[in-house]
Every structure is written in C-alpha cells, then in structure tokens.
Amino acid sequence: MRDDLWTPHVYDWAKELWAKGMSSSQIAGVIGHGMTRAAVNAKAFRHRNDFPKRPPPVPKRAAVTGPAPVVDNGAGRAWTERKFGECAFPVGGVGADTRSCCAPTTGVYCDHHQEVMYARD
C-alpha cells in the first residue's frame, strides 16, 4: 500500500467509517483508489487509539424457543403422502423415503418449523 493514499483526510474518513461499525473491506471499498482491506487493518492495528477494538459480533440467529411438535419419526408419513394442512418439514429418511412432520398447520410448516425455517438474521 502506498503511503501517499493515507492523507489526513482519508485517515479521518476511515476513522469515521470505523466508528460507524463498517468492516475493513467496506471501508476500503468506500475509499477506493486502490485501498485494500489489509491496508485498513494495518492502519487500524498501528493506530489502536484511533481505531478502538470492537465488541464481538452478535450471533445472526437466535435459538428457537418454545416446545417442538411431538413427532414420531416412525409414525410420520412419506413426504409425498401428507395431506393438505400438514407440516412439510422433513424429519427423517432420504430421497423418496423422506418422511414429513405432518403436524397440523395453516401454511407449509407447523408453528415450530415455521420459526426454524424463517428465523430472522
């Protein structure tokens, strides 16, 4: 990385972006002009007082809470034999032998599997 890219203006801009929580890759992309993620990391490492350490990231998915539906894998029906209004979540088997949860539902999955499939990040 050329030192002439780190003008006082670029340095202050990088500090502001860092304080907003942007990643090194994002900062390098915003600054442009041949700036790399490694150059931003190196500058942040050498100037730790201006680029404070960040807290660890929050896990993207929270654990699904609530009781799971009672599913007896042996009693479940083949996925293709489930009836309208029964959960399509696979609970066992492979390929043509895939078995479905078959718990009652108003959509594609029962309430528990709906939370599992569409958990927000």
mmCIF file with all atom_site columns, C-alpha atoms in Angstrom, residues 18-73:
data_model
loop_
_atom_site.group_PDB
_atom_site.id
_atom_site.type_symbol
_atom_site.label_atom_id
_atom_site.label_alt_id
_atom_site.label_comp_id
_atom_site.label_asym_id
_atom_site.label_entity_id
_atom_site.label_seq_id
_atom_site.pdbx_PDB_ins_code
_atom_site.Cartn_x
_atom_site.Cartn_y
_atom_site.Cartn_z
_atom_site.occupancy
_atom_site.B_iso_or_equiv
_atom_site.pdbx_formal_charge
_atom_site.auth_seq_id
_atom_site.auth_comp_id
_atom_site.auth_asym_id
_atom_site.auth_atom_id
_atom_site.pdbx_PDB_model_num
ATOM 1  C CA . TRP A 1 18 ? -14.716 2.531   11.579 1.00 0.00 ? 18 TRP A CA 1
ATOM 2  C CA . ALA A 1 19 ? -16.656 4.264   14.367 1.00 0.00 ? 19 ALA A CA 1
ATOM 3  C CA . LYS A 1 20 ? -19.897 3.647   12.428 1.00 0.00 ? 20 LYS A CA 1
ATOM 4  C CA . GLY A 1 21 ? -19.155 -0.090  12.534 1.00 0.00 ? 21 GLY A CA 1
ATOM 5  C CA . MET A 1 22 ? -18.133 -0.668  8.925  1.00 0.00 ? 22 MET A CA 1
ATOM 6  C CA . SER A 1 23 ? -15.798 -3.584  8.226  1.00 0.00 ? 23 SER A CA 1
ATOM 7  C CA . SER A 1 24 ? -12.301 -3.110  6.849  1.00 0.00 ? 24 SER A CA 1
ATOM 8  C CA . SER A 1 25 ? -13.450 -4.391  3.460  1.00 0.00 ? 25 SER A CA 1
ATOM 9  C CA . GLN A 1 26 ? -16.330 -1.941  3.393  1.00 0.00 ? 26 GLN A CA 1
ATOM 10 C CA . ILE A 1 27 ? -14.056 0.960   4.355  1.00 0.00 ? 27 ILE A CA 1
ATOM 11 C CA . ALA A 1 28 ? -11.574 0.038   1.629  1.00 0.00 ? 28 ALA A CA 1
ATOM 12 C CA . GLY A 1 29 ? -14.398 -0.145  -0.902 1.00 0.00 ? 29 GLY A CA 1
ATOM 13 C CA . VAL A 1 30 ? -15.780 3.260   0.083  1.00 0.00 ? 30 VAL A CA 1
ATOM 14 C CA . ILE A 1 31 ? -12.380 4.962   -0.007 1.00 0.00 ? 31 ILE A CA 1
ATOM 15 C CA . GLY A 1 32 ? -11.384 3.275   -3.266 1.00 0.00 ? 32 GLY A CA 1
ATOM 16 C CA . HIS A 1 33 ? -8.220  4.399   -5.127 1.00 0.00 ? 33 HIS A CA 1
ATOM 17 C CA . GLY A 1 34 ? -6.527  1.043   -4.638 1.00 0.00 ? 34 GLY A CA 1
ATOM 18 C CA . MET A 1 35 ? -7.210  0.870   -0.894 1.00 0.00 ? 35 MET A CA 1
ATOM 19 C CA . THR A 1 36 ? -7.322  -2.716  0.387  1.00 0.00 ? 36 THR A CA 1
ATOM 20 C CA . ARG A 1 37 ? -8.795  -4.420  3.416  1.00 0.00 ? 37 ARG A CA 1
ATOM 21 C CA . ALA A 1 38 ? -5.283  -5.307  4.562  1.00 0.00 ? 38 ALA A CA 1
ATOM 22 C CA . ALA A 1 39 ? -4.209  -1.656  4.387  1.00 0.00 ? 39 ALA A CA 1
ATOM 23 C CA . VAL A 1 40 ? -7.155  -0.599  6.563  1.00 0.00 ? 40 VAL A CA 1
ATOM 24 C CA . ASN A 1 41 ? -6.417  -3.413  9.034  1.00 0.00 ? 41 ASN A CA 1
ATOM 25 C CA . ALA A 1 42 ? -2.747  -2.448  9.197  1.00 0.00 ? 42 ALA A CA 1
ATOM 26 C CA . LYS A 1 43 ? -3.571  1.211   9.821  1.00 0.00 ? 43 LYS A CA 1
ATOM 27 C CA . ALA A 1 44 ? -6.117  0.276   12.483 1.00 0.00 ? 44 ALA A CA 1
ATOM 28 C CA . PHE A 1 45 ? -3.580  -2.015  14.156 1.00 0.00 ? 45 PHE A CA 1
ATOM 29 C CA . ARG A 1 46 ? -0.854  0.626   14.229 1.00 0.00 ? 46 ARG A CA 1
ATOM 30 C CA . HIS A 1 47 ? -3.219  3.345   15.459 1.00 0.00 ? 47 HIS A CA 1
ATOM 31 C CA . ARG A 1 48 ? -5.237  1.414   18.035 1.00 0.00 ? 48 ARG A CA 1
ATOM 32 C CA . ASN A 1 49 ? -6.202  4.543   19.966 1.00 0.00 ? 49 ASN A CA 1
ATOM 33 C CA . ASP A 1 50 ? -7.987  5.998   16.935 1.00 0.00 ? 50 ASP A CA 1
ATOM 34 C CA . PHE A 1 51 ? -9.459  2.642   15.864 1.00 0.00 ? 51 PHE A CA 1
ATOM 35 C CA . PRO A 1 52 ? -10.749 1.078   19.106 1.00 0.00 ? 52 PRO A CA 1
ATOM 36 C CA . LYS A 1 53 ? -11.416 -2.617  19.389 1.00 0.00 ? 53 LYS A CA 1
ATOM 37 C CA . ARG A 1 54 ? -14.991 -3.566  18.579 1.00 0.00 ? 54 ARG A CA 1
ATOM 38 C CA . PRO A 1 55 ? -17.263 -5.759  20.643 1.00 0.00 ? 55 PRO A CA 1
ATOM 39 C CA . PRO A 1 56 ? -17.691 -9.314  19.374 1.00 0.00 ? 56 PRO A CA 1
ATOM 40 C CA . PRO A 1 57 ? -20.420 -9.695  16.744 1.00 0.00 ? 57 PRO A CA 1
ATOM 41 C CA . VAL A 1 58 ? -23.894 -10.720 17.783 1.00 0.00 ? 58 VAL A CA 1
ATOM 42 C CA . PRO A 1 59 ? -24.882 -14.193 16.602 1.00 0.00 ? 59 PRO A CA 1
ATOM 43 C CA . LYS A 1 60 ? -27.017 -13.949 13.476 1.00 0.00 ? 60 LYS A CA 1
ATOM 44 C CA . ARG A 1 61 ? -29.659 -16.431 14.574 1.00 0.00 ? 61 ARG A CA 1
ATOM 45 C CA . ALA A 1 62 ? -31.207 -16.634 17.960 1.00 0.00 ? 62 ALA A CA 1
ATOM 46 C CA . ALA A 1 63 ? -32.127 -20.011 19.317 1.00 0.00 ? 63 ALA A CA 1
ATOM 47 C CA . VAL A 1 64 ? -35.691 -21.002 18.559 1.00 0.00 ? 64 VAL A CA 1
ATOM 48 C CA . THR A 1 65 ? -37.680 -21.168 21.739 1.00 0.00 ? 65 THR A CA 1
ATOM 49 C CA . GLY A 1 66 ? -40.864 -22.946 22.511 1.00 0.00 ? 66 GLY A CA 1
ATOM 50 C CA . PRO A 1 67 ? -41.828 -26.559 22.509 1.00 0.00 ? 67 PRO A CA 1
ATOM 51 C CA . ALA A 1 68 ? -41.104 -28.584 19.425 1.00 0.00 ? 68 ALA A CA 1
ATOM 52 C CA . PRO A 1 69 ? -44.022 -30.512 17.974 1.00 0.00 ? 69 PRO A CA 1
ATOM 53 C CA . VAL A 1 70 ? -44.256 -34.102 19.016 1.00 0.00 ? 70 VAL A CA 1
ATOM 54 C CA . VAL A 1 71 ? -43.012 -36.067 16.037 1.00 0.00 ? 71 VAL A CA 1
ATOM 55 C CA . ASP A 1 72 ? -42.707 -39.805 15.947 1.00 0.00 ? 72 ASP A CA 1
ATOM 56 C CA . ASN A 1 73 ? -40.311 -40.425 13.046 1.00 0.00 ? 73 ASN A CA 1
#
